[in-house]
XYZ file of C-alpha atoms in Angstrom:
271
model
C 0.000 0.000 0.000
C 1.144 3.373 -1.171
C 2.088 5.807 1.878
C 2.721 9.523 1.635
C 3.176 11.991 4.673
C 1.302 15.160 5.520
C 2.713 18.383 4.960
C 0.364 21.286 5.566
C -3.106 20.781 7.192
C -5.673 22.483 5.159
C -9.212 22.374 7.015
C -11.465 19.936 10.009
C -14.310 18.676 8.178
C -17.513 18.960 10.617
C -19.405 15.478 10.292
C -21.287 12.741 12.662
C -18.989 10.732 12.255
C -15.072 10.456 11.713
C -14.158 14.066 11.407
C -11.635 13.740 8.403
C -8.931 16.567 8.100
C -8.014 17.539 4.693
C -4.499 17.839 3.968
C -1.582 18.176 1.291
C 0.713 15.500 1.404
C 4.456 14.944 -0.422
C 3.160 13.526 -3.005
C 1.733 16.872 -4.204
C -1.968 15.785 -3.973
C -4.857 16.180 -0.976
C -6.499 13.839 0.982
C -8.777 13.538 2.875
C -7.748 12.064 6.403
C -9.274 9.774 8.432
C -7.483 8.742 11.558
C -7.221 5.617 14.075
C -7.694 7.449 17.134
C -11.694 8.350 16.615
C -13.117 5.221 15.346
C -10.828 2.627 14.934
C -13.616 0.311 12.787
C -14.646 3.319 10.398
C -11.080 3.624 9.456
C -10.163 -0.094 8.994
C -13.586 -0.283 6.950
C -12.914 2.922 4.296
C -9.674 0.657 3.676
C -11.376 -2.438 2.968
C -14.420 -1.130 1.587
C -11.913 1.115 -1.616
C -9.950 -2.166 -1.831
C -12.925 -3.957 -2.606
C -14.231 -1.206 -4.892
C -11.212 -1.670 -7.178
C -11.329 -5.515 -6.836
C -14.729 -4.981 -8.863
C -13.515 -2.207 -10.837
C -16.023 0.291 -9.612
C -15.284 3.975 -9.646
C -13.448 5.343 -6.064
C -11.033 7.595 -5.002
C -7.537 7.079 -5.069
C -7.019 5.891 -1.620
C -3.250 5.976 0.633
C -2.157 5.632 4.088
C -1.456 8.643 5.204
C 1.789 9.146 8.095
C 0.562 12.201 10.114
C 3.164 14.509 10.817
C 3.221 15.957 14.046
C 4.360 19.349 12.697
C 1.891 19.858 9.940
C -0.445 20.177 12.633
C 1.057 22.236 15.652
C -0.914 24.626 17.679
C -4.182 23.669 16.026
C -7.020 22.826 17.918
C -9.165 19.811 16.393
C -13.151 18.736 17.523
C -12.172 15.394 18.279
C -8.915 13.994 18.840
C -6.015 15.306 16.788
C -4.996 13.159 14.166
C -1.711 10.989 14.650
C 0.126 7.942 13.421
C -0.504 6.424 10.471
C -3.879 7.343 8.901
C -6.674 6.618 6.122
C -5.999 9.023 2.676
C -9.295 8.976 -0.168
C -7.547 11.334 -2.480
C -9.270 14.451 -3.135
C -10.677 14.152 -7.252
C -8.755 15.973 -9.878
C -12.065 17.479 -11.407
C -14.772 19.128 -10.158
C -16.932 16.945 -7.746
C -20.368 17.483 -6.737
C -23.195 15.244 -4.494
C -25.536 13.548 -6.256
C -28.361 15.140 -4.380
C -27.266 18.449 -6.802
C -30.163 17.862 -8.858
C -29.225 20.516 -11.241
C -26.905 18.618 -12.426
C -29.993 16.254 -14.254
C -31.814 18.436 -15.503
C -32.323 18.798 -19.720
C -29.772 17.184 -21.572
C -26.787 17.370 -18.631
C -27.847 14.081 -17.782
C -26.820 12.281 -21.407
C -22.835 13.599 -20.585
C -22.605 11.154 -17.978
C -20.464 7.718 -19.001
C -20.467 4.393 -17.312
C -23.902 5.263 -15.681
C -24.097 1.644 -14.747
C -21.976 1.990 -12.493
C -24.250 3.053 -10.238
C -25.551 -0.391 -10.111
C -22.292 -2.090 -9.040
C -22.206 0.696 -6.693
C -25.797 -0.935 -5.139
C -24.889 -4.823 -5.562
C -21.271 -3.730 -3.730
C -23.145 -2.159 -0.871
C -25.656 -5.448 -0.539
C -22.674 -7.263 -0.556
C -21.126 -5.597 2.116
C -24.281 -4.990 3.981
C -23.097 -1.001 3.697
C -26.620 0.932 5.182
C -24.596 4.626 4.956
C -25.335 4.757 1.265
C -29.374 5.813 1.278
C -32.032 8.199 -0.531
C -31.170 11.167 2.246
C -27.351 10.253 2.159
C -26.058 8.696 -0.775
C -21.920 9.083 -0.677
C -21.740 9.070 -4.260
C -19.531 12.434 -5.905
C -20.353 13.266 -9.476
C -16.960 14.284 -11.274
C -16.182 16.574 -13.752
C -13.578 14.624 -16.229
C -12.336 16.295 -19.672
C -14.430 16.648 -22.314
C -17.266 17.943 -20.446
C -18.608 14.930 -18.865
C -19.135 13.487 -15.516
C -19.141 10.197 -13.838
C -20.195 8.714 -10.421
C -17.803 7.847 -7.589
C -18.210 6.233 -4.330
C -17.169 7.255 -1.386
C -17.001 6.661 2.787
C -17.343 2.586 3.541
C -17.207 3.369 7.078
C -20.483 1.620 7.594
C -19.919 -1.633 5.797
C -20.502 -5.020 7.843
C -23.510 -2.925 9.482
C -21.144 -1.417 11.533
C -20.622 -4.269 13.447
C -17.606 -5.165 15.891
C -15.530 -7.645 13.691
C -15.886 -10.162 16.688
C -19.239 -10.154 16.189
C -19.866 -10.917 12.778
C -19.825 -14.716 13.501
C -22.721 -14.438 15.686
C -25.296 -13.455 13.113
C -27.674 -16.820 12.666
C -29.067 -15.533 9.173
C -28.066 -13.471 6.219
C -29.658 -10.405 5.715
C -30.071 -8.126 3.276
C -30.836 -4.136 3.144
C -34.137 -2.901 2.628
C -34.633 -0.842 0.173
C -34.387 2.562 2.813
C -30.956 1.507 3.043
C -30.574 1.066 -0.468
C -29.356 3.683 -2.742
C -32.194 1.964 -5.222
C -34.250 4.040 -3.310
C -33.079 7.802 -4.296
C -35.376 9.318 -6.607
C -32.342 10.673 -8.838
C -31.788 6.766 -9.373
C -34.882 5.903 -10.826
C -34.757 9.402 -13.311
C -31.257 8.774 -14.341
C -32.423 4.674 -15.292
C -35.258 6.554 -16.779
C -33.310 8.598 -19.097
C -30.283 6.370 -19.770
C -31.466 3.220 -19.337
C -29.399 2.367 -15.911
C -29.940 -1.101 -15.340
C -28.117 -2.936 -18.395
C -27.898 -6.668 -17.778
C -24.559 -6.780 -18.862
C -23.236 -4.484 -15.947
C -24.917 -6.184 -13.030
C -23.968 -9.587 -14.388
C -20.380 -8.770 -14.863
C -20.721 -7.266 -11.374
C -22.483 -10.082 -9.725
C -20.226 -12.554 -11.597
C -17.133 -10.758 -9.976
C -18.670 -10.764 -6.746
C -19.601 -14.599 -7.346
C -16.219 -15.805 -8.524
C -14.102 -14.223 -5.696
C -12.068 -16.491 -3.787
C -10.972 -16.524 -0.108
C -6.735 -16.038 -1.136
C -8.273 -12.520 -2.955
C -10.185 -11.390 0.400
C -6.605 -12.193 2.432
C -4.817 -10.093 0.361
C -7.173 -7.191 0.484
C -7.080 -7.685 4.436
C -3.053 -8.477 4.212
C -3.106 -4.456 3.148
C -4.703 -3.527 6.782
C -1.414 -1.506 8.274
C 0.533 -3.464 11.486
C -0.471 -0.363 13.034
C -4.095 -0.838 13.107
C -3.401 -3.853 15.095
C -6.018 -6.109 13.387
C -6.086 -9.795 14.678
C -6.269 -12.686 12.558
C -9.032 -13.614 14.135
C -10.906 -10.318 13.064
C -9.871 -11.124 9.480
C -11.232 -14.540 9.267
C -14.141 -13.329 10.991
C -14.685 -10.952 8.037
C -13.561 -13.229 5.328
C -15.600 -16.556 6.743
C -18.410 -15.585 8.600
C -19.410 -12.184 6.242
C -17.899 -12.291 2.695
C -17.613 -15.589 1.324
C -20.731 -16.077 2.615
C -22.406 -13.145 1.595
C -21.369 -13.519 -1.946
C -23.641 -16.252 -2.539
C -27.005 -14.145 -1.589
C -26.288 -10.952 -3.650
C -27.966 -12.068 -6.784
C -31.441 -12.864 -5.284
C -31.161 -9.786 -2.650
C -30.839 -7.617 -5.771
C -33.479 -8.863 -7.749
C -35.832 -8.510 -4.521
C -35.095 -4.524 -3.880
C -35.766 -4.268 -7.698
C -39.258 -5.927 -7.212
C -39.706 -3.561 -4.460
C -38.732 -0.401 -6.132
C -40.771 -1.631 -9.232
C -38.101 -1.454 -11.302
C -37.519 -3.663 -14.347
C -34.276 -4.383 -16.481
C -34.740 -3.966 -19.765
């Protein structure tokens, strides 16, 4: 895993939940910074949840561990605790990046320069997969990027709420599979249904080669996603086979059917 070091602190970003720090680093780019010290399983998840994004080849940030500096950020006074030690980067995006609740952006024609709009469904079968319920109608972590010729695309972000949250310890303990309604489903935004509307969303092709990916993965891929987890984090082996065994081998199996379910609930059809 790439690592860069921070070299001037930029801003505290206000949230509910990890209070990332944006920064510049030595590589010359920003991140945004998520540290150990205020939730240990939000950080370890971003990690695994972008790691798993680009095992499926969905759009995400750019992702590094970050080495705080304790001199980039002396004298400043922080919500939470400060940031230290070896952190979580998502790479702010080169173009211009918006939320897609900016409606505007949809309106008239702007919606036909978006490419890869089906991406948006492996976005969805990735979060059933994961059992990820911080990706909904009234907070759906996906940017919309500017990229050159004057189109966008859709990225996701913050997996900090993958595994339901859960304490890795616990995940063995669940006695059946679940899978997210569709208020925890990002099927459920109204910009999803106009953008399938207008672009025909749903291609087969996409959520099969998605679902096939997700289907096909083997345990030796999962390890070396997890092998990526810093020494620093101090994640047991025991927490990784807990994630790996008891969440998403299993898990893999039940995506298909989940998926086809939240579509029969949002009365949706693929063409």
């Amino acid at each position: 895993m790439r690592r860069v070091k921070t070299e001037r602190f930029i801003e505290q970003i206000s949230t509910n939940g990890s209070v990332p720090c944006r920064f510049e680093c030595s590589d010359g780019a920003t991140y945004f910074v998520k540290h150990y010290g205020n939730n240990r399983l939000h950080v370890i998840n971003e990690l695994i949840g972008s790691l798993l994004l680009q095992l499926l080849e969905l759009p995400t940030p750019e992702i590094a561990l970050v080495e705080v500096v304790p001199e980039s950020i002396e004298g400043l006074n922080f919500d939470r605790k400060a940031p230290c030690g070896v952190a979580f980067g998502s790479r702010q995006l080169q173009g211009q990046s918006k939320s897609l609740d900016r409606g505007d952006l949809y309106d008239g024609l702007e919606i036909r320069k978006f490419t890869a709009s089906q991406s948006l469904t492996g976005i969805v079968l990735f979060d059933i997969w994961v059992y990820n319920t911080d990706r909904t109608q009234l907070n759906p972590n996906v940017l919309v990027e500017q990229i050159p010729n004057n189109r966008f695309r859709f990225v996701a972000i913050d997996h900090a709420m993958i595994f339901d949250g859960m304490e890795y310890r616990y995940l063995d303990r669940s006695e059946k599979i679940l899978s997210p309604t569709i208020e925890d489903s990002l099927i459920a935004h109204p910009l999803y249904r106009q953008i399938h509307d207008s672009l025909g969303l749903f291609y087969s092709e996409e959520a099969d080669r998605v679902l096939g990916r997700i289907e096909s993965i083997k345990e030796e891929e999962l390890r070396g996603v997890l092998e990526e987890i810093p020494d620093e984090w101090e994640v047991t082996e025991t927490e990784k086979d807990s994630i790996i065994k008891y969440y998403l081998l299993p898990r893999k199996h039940c995506v298909r059917g989940f998926y086809q379910q939240l579509l029969v609930d949002a009365n949706i059809k693929i063409p």
